[in-house]
Amino acid sequence: VERYFGAHNNAQGIAVLGFETVAGELDLLHARYEALHPSLVAAPPHVYADGTRVLDVFAYYRGEARVSEADPGTLLRFVERQTAATADAVPLPLPGLVPVPVAFEPGVQPAYCDHWVSNVVSRVGFLRTLEDTLGFVPKVDFNAGVVAAGEAQIESTVTGNTSPLVTTSPSEALRDRAQVFLPTNNALSPVGHVHWYLEELGQGIQHIASRVESLPEYVQRANDMRAITGEGFTFLNIPRTYYGLLEPALLIHGGVDGELLSPGCPSGLSEAEALAVIEALRIGGLIDQAGAMSLDADEAAVDTALGEVDGYRGAPAATRAMVQNVLRRSCYVNLWKLMGDQLTEATYLSIVRNKILIDVQGEDVLMQIFTSVVLQRKPATEAPFLEFIQRVCAECDGPDGACTKPIKAGCGGFGIRNFLTLFLSIEVSKAMLDREKAASDGHEAETAFHSKRIEMFTDQLVEANPILTEISDCMTGEGRALNAGDADAAEKWARRKEAANLALAKCSQKYNALMAELREAGW
């Protein structure tokens, strides 16, 4: 404990990542570390009275692998039981633990480990160390490269093993612990949360991610319990622009592409009528200045707000129904463009209300949400946080969600589209706190400065979204081509991905420069 605090500026955090090994593997791991990375071995394997053996190694070097000292702050712990693990074995294979019966309240969902994210000085060095010792390799179809928000830039790579599990059971895939994914970040600029994490706390686990069966229900319960008790997780602020805004085109076309039209309403509103509807809703307080529709606006409230608007007042019932449907869809239209009718409207609205992020990779879907920091010593300092996810796999498209093919480990990816959203939401949350403090102190110029920061981060997210979609598609295509042994197709996808990464870099550079100008101008 003292060693951990000494390496992390006396801040709390995640000190150990523990992994269970199969019988006989611990000696092999120990030998690999002693041969290739001896300075990372914290101590020889410890043997407990029940025969359990434990090997502790330091996770990172202070700098580059093999040429710098071991960083004593974070341990990888490998546990080998005397007997092989079975389905009836104690879930946590640590000596001295005794299982006890437990009964959970209705509605409680278990959460299962999915991946663990590190912030490190040398990303390449850490990846090579894991490959040398554990055989972990980067996952081509899950890696995107450089991610930036304003002046902050990071690079991220997902590495891991290859799970031996082959199953068509969603519940078995949910519970499985055989697959290990370790996303790893390093900072490329002297600003941003990864840089500040390393500067304030040192290398370590930035966040841990756990998967659940139904993320909307999981988060809704967490939010309800916090409202009832005043305690519990809070989640990062996600701008409503991520989910969708009410644009005139939606009313003019009757949806994104006319999908909300009907025989009774074969065409949408005129441009003048659409603008009048939006203005009336704004006056009525049902949409904000950005164009985000209130999630609490029911049909009666809309009828009242639009009671004097041409194109709605006195219009056929089918036209009014189309307008009502468009208004609701505008709340989640960006998600609908990704997933169409795969989710019900109620589920979409629950996702928006609970600020859940959605990503699509191929036909797989990833839902994810991030908590605010935990174990924080004082406000405005860096600290770890938690992530919760739900993986919706394309293989499970049969009746009642039955899987017709083996489920791919990590289906849905790691949210490449949401890397930037997470990055920006962290920066936006900080800017919002800065703006709130400036406003409470009566500093109008500083308040306006932080408002511009928020606006700039949001603009970057909107501009980057289609580029991120292209990168995600290319990652999926490259991974599938490699799995099929089609090197030519994989190379084509790789070139497309590189072009998209260059476009993302150009977008990042643009906002990097704009943010630098804003910072230099100050308030």
XYZ file of C-alpha atoms in Angstrom:
523
model
C 0.000 0.000 0.000
C 2.779 2.429 0.889
C 4.531 1.580 -2.362
C 1.369 2.339 -4.336
C 0.726 5.682 -2.633
C 4.372 6.627 -3.010
C 4.132 6.122 -6.762
C 0.781 7.931 -7.148
C 1.252 11.173 -5.263
C -0.608 9.729 -2.250
C -3.815 9.491 -4.282
C -6.234 6.583 -4.170
C -6.698 4.460 -7.268
C -6.568 0.971 -8.733
C -3.422 -0.778 -7.566
C -3.732 -4.325 -8.909
C -5.095 -6.101 -11.975
C -5.598 -9.770 -11.132
C -5.763 -12.656 -13.593
C -6.339 -16.348 -13.021
C -3.998 -18.722 -14.836
C -4.473 -22.364 -15.720
C -2.532 -24.986 -13.793
C 1.145 -25.010 -14.763
C 1.108 -21.614 -16.494
C 2.424 -19.560 -13.578
C 5.935 -21.008 -13.841
C 5.997 -20.262 -17.563
C 4.957 -16.648 -16.967
C 7.550 -16.274 -14.235
C 10.257 -17.650 -16.527
C 9.311 -15.258 -19.334
C 9.436 -12.247 -17.055
C 12.754 -13.318 -15.525
C 14.250 -13.863 -18.981
C 12.907 -10.791 -20.773
C 11.823 -8.274 -18.136
C 13.458 -9.282 -14.831
C 13.203 -5.825 -13.275
C 9.403 -6.059 -13.438
C 9.254 -9.113 -11.152
C 8.126 -7.766 -7.789
C 8.815 -11.005 -5.890
C 9.051 -14.758 -6.477
C 5.724 -16.626 -6.535
C 4.126 -16.872 -3.104
C 2.570 -20.183 -2.085
C -0.378 -20.203 0.319
C -1.428 -22.983 2.667
C -4.173 -24.212 0.342
C -1.707 -24.529 -2.532
C -2.700 -21.312 -4.307
C 0.297 -19.629 -5.935
C 0.512 -15.899 -6.694
C 3.003 -14.038 -8.882
C 3.170 -10.239 -8.702
C 4.892 -8.223 -11.435
C 5.023 -4.495 -12.018
C 2.859 -3.500 -14.959
C 4.948 -0.678 -16.432
C 8.430 0.708 -16.811
C 8.970 4.337 -15.796
C 9.938 5.085 -19.387
C 10.895 2.883 -22.307
C 10.859 -0.876 -21.835
C 14.069 -2.556 -20.628
C 16.105 0.664 -20.541
C 14.354 2.326 -17.609
C 13.435 1.274 -14.088
C 10.244 -0.524 -13.175
C 7.351 1.693 -12.133
C 6.252 0.262 -8.750
C 2.823 1.858 -8.812
C 0.640 -0.813 -10.456
C 0.815 -4.592 -10.205
C -0.294 -7.400 -12.478
C -1.200 -10.328 -10.229
C -1.390 -13.866 -11.596
C -3.182 -16.444 -9.460
C -2.910 -20.203 -9.962
C -5.164 -22.485 -7.945
C -4.078 -25.931 -6.871
C -6.983 -27.411 -8.819
C -8.330 -26.229 -12.140
C -11.182 -23.739 -12.055
C -14.651 -25.188 -12.578
C -18.114 -23.771 -13.022
C -18.741 -24.369 -9.301
C -15.488 -22.781 -8.144
C -15.347 -19.672 -5.974
C -15.683 -16.692 -8.371
C -12.667 -14.917 -6.851
C -9.854 -17.467 -6.687
C -7.986 -15.870 -3.784
C -6.900 -17.820 -0.718
C -8.892 -17.235 2.434
C -12.119 -16.237 0.721
C -15.226 -18.148 1.751
C -18.414 -17.881 -0.339
C -21.509 -16.712 1.509
C -25.135 -16.771 0.358
C -26.500 -13.466 -0.853
C -29.876 -12.270 -2.092
C -30.133 -9.229 -4.354
C -33.105 -6.940 -4.731
C -35.291 -7.316 -7.826
C -33.955 -5.311 -10.753
C -30.311 -5.541 -9.698
C -28.021 -6.547 -12.570
C -24.602 -8.152 -12.124
C -21.668 -6.492 -13.900
C -18.821 -8.522 -15.404
C -15.268 -7.368 -16.145
C -14.755 -6.437 -19.798
C -11.594 -4.334 -20.143
C -9.122 -2.198 -18.217
C -7.660 1.030 -19.613
C -4.160 2.273 -18.763
C -2.562 5.702 -19.106
C 1.158 5.166 -19.670
C 4.332 7.001 -20.615
C 5.389 4.474 -23.266
C 2.431 2.831 -24.969
C 4.632 0.913 -27.406
C 6.863 -0.312 -24.574
C 3.905 -1.591 -22.557
C 2.431 -3.341 -25.601
C 5.751 -5.043 -26.365
C 6.132 -6.153 -22.761
C 2.684 -7.755 -22.815
C 3.470 -9.486 -26.099
C 6.813 -10.772 -24.782
C 5.347 -12.190 -21.595
C 1.666 -12.921 -22.176
C 1.485 -13.239 -25.944
C -0.993 -10.350 -26.154
C -1.193 -8.639 -29.548
C -2.894 -5.443 -30.755
C -6.389 -5.984 -32.116
C -6.417 -4.459 -35.613
C -10.198 -4.206 -35.819
C -10.401 -2.276 -32.530
C -7.633 0.291 -33.013
C -8.012 3.754 -34.475
C -4.843 5.707 -33.676
C -4.718 9.361 -32.641
C -7.703 10.978 -30.919
C -7.823 14.693 -30.186
C -10.059 17.268 -28.526
C -8.990 20.859 -28.938
C -5.310 20.997 -28.014
C -5.388 17.644 -26.217
C -4.133 14.632 -28.184
C -3.696 10.990 -27.222
C -2.900 7.741 -28.987
C -4.684 4.549 -28.017
C -4.227 0.854 -28.814
C -6.280 -2.152 -27.718
C -4.265 -5.288 -27.004
C -5.297 -8.640 -25.599
C -5.376 -12.399 -25.837
C -7.500 -14.674 -28.004
C -10.298 -16.252 -26.013
C -10.776 -20.009 -26.390
C -14.502 -19.646 -25.715
C -16.845 -20.591 -28.559
C -20.485 -20.104 -27.636
C -23.858 -19.136 -29.038
C -25.219 -18.398 -25.556
C -25.570 -14.653 -24.794
C -25.609 -15.334 -21.045
C -22.406 -17.385 -21.244
C -20.710 -14.693 -23.336
C -21.845 -12.077 -20.809
C -20.273 -13.959 -17.883
C -17.119 -15.202 -19.619
C -13.788 -14.041 -18.161
C -11.454 -15.748 -20.631
C -11.113 -12.749 -22.949
C -8.769 -10.003 -21.758
C -8.678 -6.602 -23.456
C -6.260 -3.886 -22.330
C -6.726 -0.534 -24.114
C -3.656 1.632 -23.544
C -3.329 5.419 -23.885
C -0.391 7.787 -24.029
C -0.476 11.573 -24.265
C 0.814 13.327 -27.380
C 0.360 16.870 -26.087
C 1.046 18.670 -22.786
C -2.674 19.278 -22.191
C -5.731 17.080 -21.744
C -6.913 14.561 -19.185
C -4.416 11.794 -20.084
C -1.463 14.183 -19.791
C -2.785 15.615 -16.537
C -3.485 12.134 -15.168
C 0.128 11.148 -15.804
C 1.398 14.434 -14.394
C -0.717 14.358 -11.227
C -0.960 10.638 -10.491
C 1.631 8.846 -12.588
C 1.023 5.805 -14.765
C -1.908 3.631 -13.861
C -5.401 2.372 -14.526
C -7.493 5.220 -15.886
C -10.754 3.289 -15.764
C -12.247 -0.175 -15.621
C -15.144 -1.269 -17.807
C -17.805 -3.806 -16.861
C -20.530 -5.221 -19.083
C -24.163 -5.698 -18.117
C -27.160 -7.351 -19.718
C -29.230 -4.181 -20.238
C -27.411 -0.877 -19.939
C -30.494 1.391 -20.218
C -32.133 -0.439 -17.303
C -28.865 -0.497 -15.347
C -28.274 3.240 -15.679
C -31.920 4.133 -15.113
C -31.831 2.262 -11.813
C -28.589 3.999 -10.813
C -30.109 7.389 -11.609
C -33.333 6.537 -9.775
C -31.459 5.357 -6.677
C -29.317 8.501 -6.673
C -32.457 10.643 -6.896
C -34.045 8.712 -4.020
C -31.058 8.432 -1.688
C -28.863 11.349 -2.719
C -25.970 8.912 -3.123
C -24.423 6.972 -5.972
C -22.614 7.441 -9.249
C -22.964 10.531 -11.366
C -22.219 10.263 -15.065
C -20.361 12.448 -17.533
C -22.293 15.169 -19.315
C -22.912 14.232 -22.938
C -24.053 17.160 -25.117
C -27.492 16.721 -26.692
C -25.891 17.405 -30.063
C -24.491 13.860 -29.811
C -28.018 12.421 -29.966
C -29.716 14.811 -32.361
C -31.316 18.209 -32.865
C -34.535 19.373 -34.473
C -33.527 20.572 -37.922
C -36.035 22.047 -40.420
C -35.123 19.298 -42.906
C -36.665 16.656 -40.635
C -40.046 18.394 -40.790
C -39.720 19.159 -44.501
C -38.869 15.565 -45.460
C -41.029 13.828 -42.880
C -38.055 12.271 -41.089
C -34.529 11.601 -42.266
C -35.680 10.264 -45.618
C -39.468 10.378 -45.517
C -39.806 7.316 -43.295
C -42.389 9.069 -41.081
C -44.722 9.982 -43.944
C -47.926 8.015 -44.488
C -50.781 7.700 -47.000
C -52.634 10.327 -44.994
C -49.561 12.573 -44.961
C -47.661 11.998 -48.224
C -45.428 15.073 -47.867
C -43.773 17.100 -45.159
C -44.122 20.747 -44.218
C -42.960 23.647 -46.329
C -39.757 25.376 -45.282
C -41.715 28.343 -43.917
C -43.997 26.035 -41.924
C -41.036 24.072 -40.549
C -39.280 27.241 -39.402
C -42.505 28.487 -37.812
C -42.899 25.214 -35.904
C -39.346 25.420 -34.573
C -39.733 29.058 -33.548
C -43.013 28.344 -31.741
C -41.438 25.430 -29.882
C -38.525 27.647 -28.880
C -40.876 30.366 -27.615
C -42.829 27.715 -25.738
C -39.667 26.474 -24.054
C -39.839 23.016 -25.643
C -36.518 23.257 -27.490
C -33.323 24.949 -26.383
C -31.211 27.400 -28.339
C -29.195 24.590 -29.925
C -32.368 22.887 -31.159
C -32.592 20.010 -28.671
C -36.179 18.964 -28.014
C -37.276 18.626 -24.395
C -37.548 14.980 -23.386
C -40.488 15.884 -21.148
C -42.571 17.489 -23.903
C -45.697 15.373 -24.399
C -48.256 15.644 -27.194
C -50.453 18.016 -25.199
C -47.556 20.406 -24.592
C -46.674 20.352 -28.292
C -50.302 20.962 -29.267
C -50.382 23.976 -26.972
C -47.100 25.400 -28.298
C -48.135 24.913 -31.942
C -51.764 25.943 -31.548
C -51.348 29.081 -33.659
C -48.845 27.776 -36.225
C -49.862 27.477 -39.861
C -49.181 24.001 -41.139
C -50.127 22.477 -37.788
C -53.255 24.291 -36.653
C -56.147 22.849 -38.597
C -53.921 20.375 -40.435
C -55.152 16.793 -40.968
C -54.615 14.435 -38.060
C -52.027 12.495 -40.079
C -49.950 15.653 -40.597
C -50.055 16.548 -36.916
C -49.074 12.968 -36.070
C -46.136 13.213 -38.481
C -44.956 16.405 -36.783
C -45.254 14.805 -33.338
C -43.291 11.760 -34.545
C -40.581 13.958 -36.072
C -40.218 15.929 -32.847
C -39.702 12.771 -30.805
C -37.304 11.293 -33.350
C -35.243 14.479 -33.389
C -34.227 13.658 -29.806
C -32.313 10.590 -31.015
C -32.049 11.064 -34.773
C -28.260 10.615 -34.880
C -28.605 7.242 -33.173
C -31.480 6.270 -35.465
C -29.275 6.959 -38.481
C -26.870 4.354 -37.103
C -29.343 1.715 -35.978
C -32.697 2.395 -37.612
C -35.532 0.391 -36.101
C -33.281 -2.029 -34.194
C -34.404 -0.314 -30.982
C -37.838 0.878 -29.929
C -38.557 4.563 -29.514
C -38.899 4.044 -25.759
C -35.408 2.506 -25.636
C -33.939 5.312 -27.733
C -35.467 7.940 -25.443
C -34.198 6.078 -22.368
C -30.711 6.100 -23.894
C -30.882 9.863 -24.440
C -32.386 10.567 -21.031
C -29.665 8.557 -19.301
C -26.871 9.939 -21.527
C -25.756 6.564 -22.849
C -23.342 6.468 -25.780
C -23.940 4.258 -28.819
C -21.482 2.952 -31.378
C -21.887 0.557 -34.279
C -19.104 -1.586 -35.704
C -20.263 -3.624 -38.649
C -23.602 -5.025 -37.515
C -22.568 -5.076 -33.844
C -23.682 -2.434 -31.357
C -21.913 -1.097 -28.283
C -23.696 0.865 -25.568
C -21.483 2.585 -23.013
C -21.538 5.167 -20.256
C -18.819 6.709 -18.104
C -19.094 7.817 -14.507
C -17.609 10.986 -13.184
C -14.309 10.438 -11.395
C -14.198 8.284 -8.270
C -11.607 8.206 -5.459
C -10.971 11.903 -6.042
C -9.041 13.732 -3.332
C -10.312 17.216 -4.122
C -12.274 18.922 -6.917
C -10.591 19.595 -10.263
C -7.963 16.873 -9.771
C -7.519 13.755 -11.873
C -8.800 10.396 -10.642
C -9.978 7.062 -12.061
C -13.517 6.505 -13.263
C -15.770 3.598 -14.228
C -17.356 2.521 -17.489
C -20.378 0.281 -17.988
C -21.232 -1.274 -21.334
C -23.658 -3.546 -23.133
C -22.585 -5.494 -26.207
C -25.327 -6.285 -28.741
C -23.888 -8.839 -31.148
C -25.003 -9.279 -34.754
C -24.831 -13.046 -34.333
C -27.775 -12.808 -31.922
C -30.362 -11.783 -34.498
C -32.608 -14.820 -34.212
C -36.021 -15.005 -32.512
C -35.946 -13.520 -28.993
C -32.272 -12.622 -29.417
C -31.101 -16.175 -30.060
C -27.605 -16.428 -31.545
C -27.274 -18.309 -34.823
C -23.459 -18.148 -34.948
C -20.677 -18.162 -32.330
C -20.474 -14.806 -30.570
C -17.353 -12.782 -31.287
C -15.467 -11.649 -28.195
C -15.569 -7.871 -27.917
C -18.388 -7.546 -30.448
C -19.265 -3.898 -30.939
C -15.667 -2.822 -30.380
C -14.577 -0.176 -27.907
C -16.454 2.842 -29.167
C -14.120 4.469 -31.682
C -16.866 6.984 -32.450
C -17.155 7.556 -28.718
C -13.424 7.885 -27.996
C -13.718 11.465 -29.127
C -17.055 11.862 -27.351
C -15.521 10.622 -24.096
C -12.491 12.804 -24.613
C -14.632 15.834 -25.375
C -17.154 15.138 -22.618
C -14.348 15.086 -20.047
C -13.075 18.400 -21.395
C -16.625 19.796 -21.622
C -17.352 18.743 -18.033
C -14.250 20.587 -16.862
C -15.160 23.658 -18.916
C -18.686 23.596 -17.484
C -17.297 23.519 -13.945
C -14.989 26.415 -14.800
C -17.907 28.354 -16.288
C -20.095 27.650 -13.266
C -17.414 28.893 -10.881
C -16.740 32.000 -12.962
C -20.452 32.778 -13.102
C -20.884 32.306 -9.351
C -17.939 34.656 -8.776
C -19.529 37.256 -11.053
C -16.742 37.131 -13.655
C -18.700 37.712 -16.862
C -15.747 37.761 -19.256
C -14.351 34.518 -17.867
C -17.812 32.941 -18.032
C -18.052 33.873 -21.714
C -14.565 32.436 -22.306
C -15.519 29.052 -20.877
C -18.793 29.104 -22.839
C -16.737 29.470 -26.013
C -14.623 26.486 -24.952
C -17.768 24.378 -24.582
C -19.092 25.537 -27.955
C -15.787 24.735 -29.641
C -15.609 21.217 -28.213
C -19.190 20.583 -29.333
C -18.483 21.875 -32.849
C -15.513 19.534 -33.107
C -17.674 16.569 -32.159
C -20.227 17.373 -34.876
C -17.546 17.828 -37.547
C -15.648 14.682 -36.574
C -18.636 12.318 -36.418
C -18.740 11.317 -40.127
C -14.961 10.840 -40.155
C -15.188 8.570 -37.131
C -17.901 6.569 -38.879
C -15.553 6.013 -41.825
C -12.726 4.923 -39.512
C -15.041 2.497 -37.728
C -16.191 0.988 -41.032
C -12.586 0.601 -42.190
C -11.523 -1.055 -38.943
C -14.336 -3.572 -39.331
C -13.529 -4.226 -42.985
C -9.809 -4.655 -42.331
C -10.420 -7.070 -39.475
C -12.824 -9.186 -41.513
C -10.469 -9.274 -44.486
C -7.574 -10.406 -42.296
C -9.731 -13.101 -40.722
C -10.679 -14.295 -44.211
C -7.038 -14.337 -45.324
C -7.653 -11.674 -47.981
C -4.497 -9.569 -47.771
C -5.397 -7.386 -50.762
C -8.765 -6.394 -49.319
C -7.184 -5.788 -45.920
C -4.633 -3.474 -47.524
C -7.388 -1.501 -49.267
C -9.268 -1.073 -45.999
C -6.039 -0.075 -44.269
C -5.392 2.627 -46.885
C -8.927 3.957 -46.477
C -8.486 3.972 -42.710
C -5.217 5.871 -43.056
C -6.923 8.470 -45.263
C -9.707 8.844 -42.708
C -7.168 9.161 -39.905
C -5.485 11.947 -41.851
C -8.851 13.680 -42.203
C -9.420 13.300 -38.466
C -5.949 14.694 -37.798
C -6.743 17.686 -40.020
C -9.976 18.259 -38.102
C -8.073 17.960 -34.823
C -5.415 20.417 -35.971
C -8.117 22.908 -36.895
C -9.632 22.864 -33.422
C -6.216 22.669 -31.810
C -5.398 25.994 -33.462
C -8.779 27.510 -32.602
C -8.467 26.472 -28.968
C -4.922 27.834 -28.801
C -6.134 31.168 -30.196
C -8.935 31.273 -27.643
C -6.584 30.427 -24.787
C -4.041 33.044 -25.860
C -6.763 35.692 -26.175
C -7.989 34.809 -22.680
C -10.727 36.877 -21.113
